[in-house]
Amino acid sequence: MNTIHVDDPLVFALPGNESVAVGIVDALEAEFGIAEIRDFPDGESYVRMISNPRDREVVLVGTLHPPNDRFMRIAFLADVARELGARRVGLVAPYLAYLRQDRRFHTGEAVTSRTFGRLVSRAVDWVVSVDPHLHRLTSLAEVYDVPAIATDAAPLLGDWVKRYVENPLIVGPDAESEQWALVVAEVADVPLVLLKKQRLADEDVHLTLPRVTHGTDRVPVLVDDIVSTGRTLVVATQLLRSAGFPAPVCVVVHAVFADGALERILGAGTARIVTTNSIVHSTNAIDVVPAIATAFDSSRRSSGGTGRSHRGP
Ligand code: R5P
């Protein structure tokens, strides 16, 4: 994996991203920047950079969920940082939005992953994210014009399963989930099974379970990158329960959760659902900072930094 080298970074947290930003400040031995960020009553955003970014590397920490207004704040902060003399401005977006519409499925549709990638690339000099939803895309470079690094939370999910689930069976709800499920199964050193998924509409999901000849005494752990409507986890839970498994535990990277999704998943009979803090949510139990830290060149840290490191705000 390529890494980003940041020299003397000044880290700003977008609202709601403070805990991940503090982790990044610690990991990079960086300085926490102070900014005022708020919305006017009409919905427009106000941003004011209070810490001086002159000749500094600015790191903005802002997850992109929900993406539209979040992006505007990032664009305003990036612009003012440059106007005030920042050398470079990078974005750590633990959740990177607009990656699912990566082709024109119907005539006239906007390929939003391309357009959004161009917009972000004009705003910042580099991007770091966690498990971006690369389905038909092979890398972020297909839609981002600036260096864009995808880090991997699956080992952290595997550590969580190893610590907290006794006698698990890892279950990937579809072929795409294999990349995470496989790593989780390896880290936890337990077996894996993949379901087959057919999505007929946003909320219409069909799943099938391959013939399982053993393991129904194990606790199924459903591993996925995103929970959105929750239909995938609801249908998978129903399928596993009807096949005789105990109540499954769900372990997911990005807690997107559309309205009512959490209630639907819990109501379907799952034992528990846990997510990473790439998006702040009540189900967060796994910290993504160790994954994000792998995107940064560690030479500055090993040489002792500048000595101006401190926590805040
Ligand atoms: C599919 O491609 C993803 O990996 C997830 O399975 C999907 O986004 C989950 O969506 P939902 O919660 O709406 O079923």
Coordinates of N, CA, C and O in Angstrom, one line a residue, residues 171 219-222 233 236-238 240-241 245-250 268-273:
V171 N -19.8 -15.4 8.4 CA -20.8 -15.5 7.3 C -20.7 -14.3 6.5 O -21.0 -13.2 7.0
V219 N -21.9 -19.8 16.5 CA -22.6 -18.5 16.5 C -22.2 -17.9 15.1 O -21.1 -17.5 14.9
P220 N -23.2 -17.7 14.2 CA -22.9 -17.0 13.0 C -22.5 -15.5 13.2 O -23.2 -14.8 13.9
V221 N -21.5 -15.1 12.5 CA -21.1 -13.7 12.6 C -21.2 -13.1 11.2 O -20.4 -13.5 10.3
L222 N -22.2 -12.3 11.0 CA -22.4 -11.7 9.7 C -21.4 -10.5 9.5 O -21.5 -9.6 10.3
L233 N -28.9 -7.7 6.2 CA -28.7 -8.4 7.5 C -30.0 -9.0 8.0 O -30.0 -10.1 8.6
A236 N -30.5 -12.2 5.9 CA -29.5 -13.2 6.3 C -29.8 -13.8 7.7 O -29.7 -15.0 7.9
T237 N -30.2 -12.9 8.6 CA -30.6 -13.4 10.0 C -31.7 -14.4 9.9 O -31.6 -15.5 10.5
Q238 N -32.7 -14.1 9.1 CA -33.9 -15.0 9.0 C -33.5 -16.3 8.4 O -33.9 -17.4 8.9
L240 N -30.5 -17.8 8.4 CA -29.6 -18.5 9.3 C -30.4 -19.1 10.5 O -30.2 -20.3 10.8
R241 N -31.4 -18.3 11.0 CA -32.2 -18.9 12.1 C -33.1 -20.0 11.6 O -33.2 -21.1 12.2
F245 N -29.4 -22.2 13.0 CA -28.2 -21.5 13.8 C -28.8 -20.7 14.9 O -29.9 -20.2 14.9
P246 N -27.9 -20.5 15.9 CA -28.2 -19.5 17.0 C -28.3 -18.1 16.4 O -27.9 -17.8 15.3
A247 N -28.8 -17.1 17.3 CA -29.0 -15.7 16.8 C -27.6 -15.2 16.4 O -26.6 -15.3 17.1
P248 N -27.5 -14.6 15.2 CA -26.2 -14.1 14.7 C -25.8 -12.8 15.3 O -26.6 -12.0 15.8
V249 N -24.5 -12.6 15.3 CA -23.9 -11.3 15.7 C -23.5 -10.7 14.3 O -23.0 -11.4 13.4
C250 N -23.8 -9.4 14.2 CA -23.4 -8.7 13.0 C -22.3 -7.7 13.2 O -22.3 -6.9 14.2
A268 N -35.3 -8.7 13.7 CA -35.2 -9.9 13.0 C -34.6 -11.0 13.8 O -34.6 -12.2 13.4
G269 N -34.1 -10.7 15.0 CA -33.6 -11.8 15.8 C -32.0 -11.9 15.9 O -31.5 -12.9 16.2
T270 N -31.3 -10.8 15.6 CA -29.9 -10.8 15.7 C -29.6 -10.7 17.2 O -30.3 -10.1 18.0
A271 N -28.4 -11.3 17.6 CA -28.0 -11.2 19.0 C -27.5 -9.8 19.3 O -27.7 -9.2 20.4
R272 N -26.7 -9.2 18.3 CA -26.0 -8.0 18.6 C -25.5 -7.4 17.2 O -25.2 -8.2 16.3
I273 N -25.4 -6.1 17.1 CA -24.8 -5.6 15.9 C -23.7 -4.6 16.4 O -24.0 -3.7 17.2

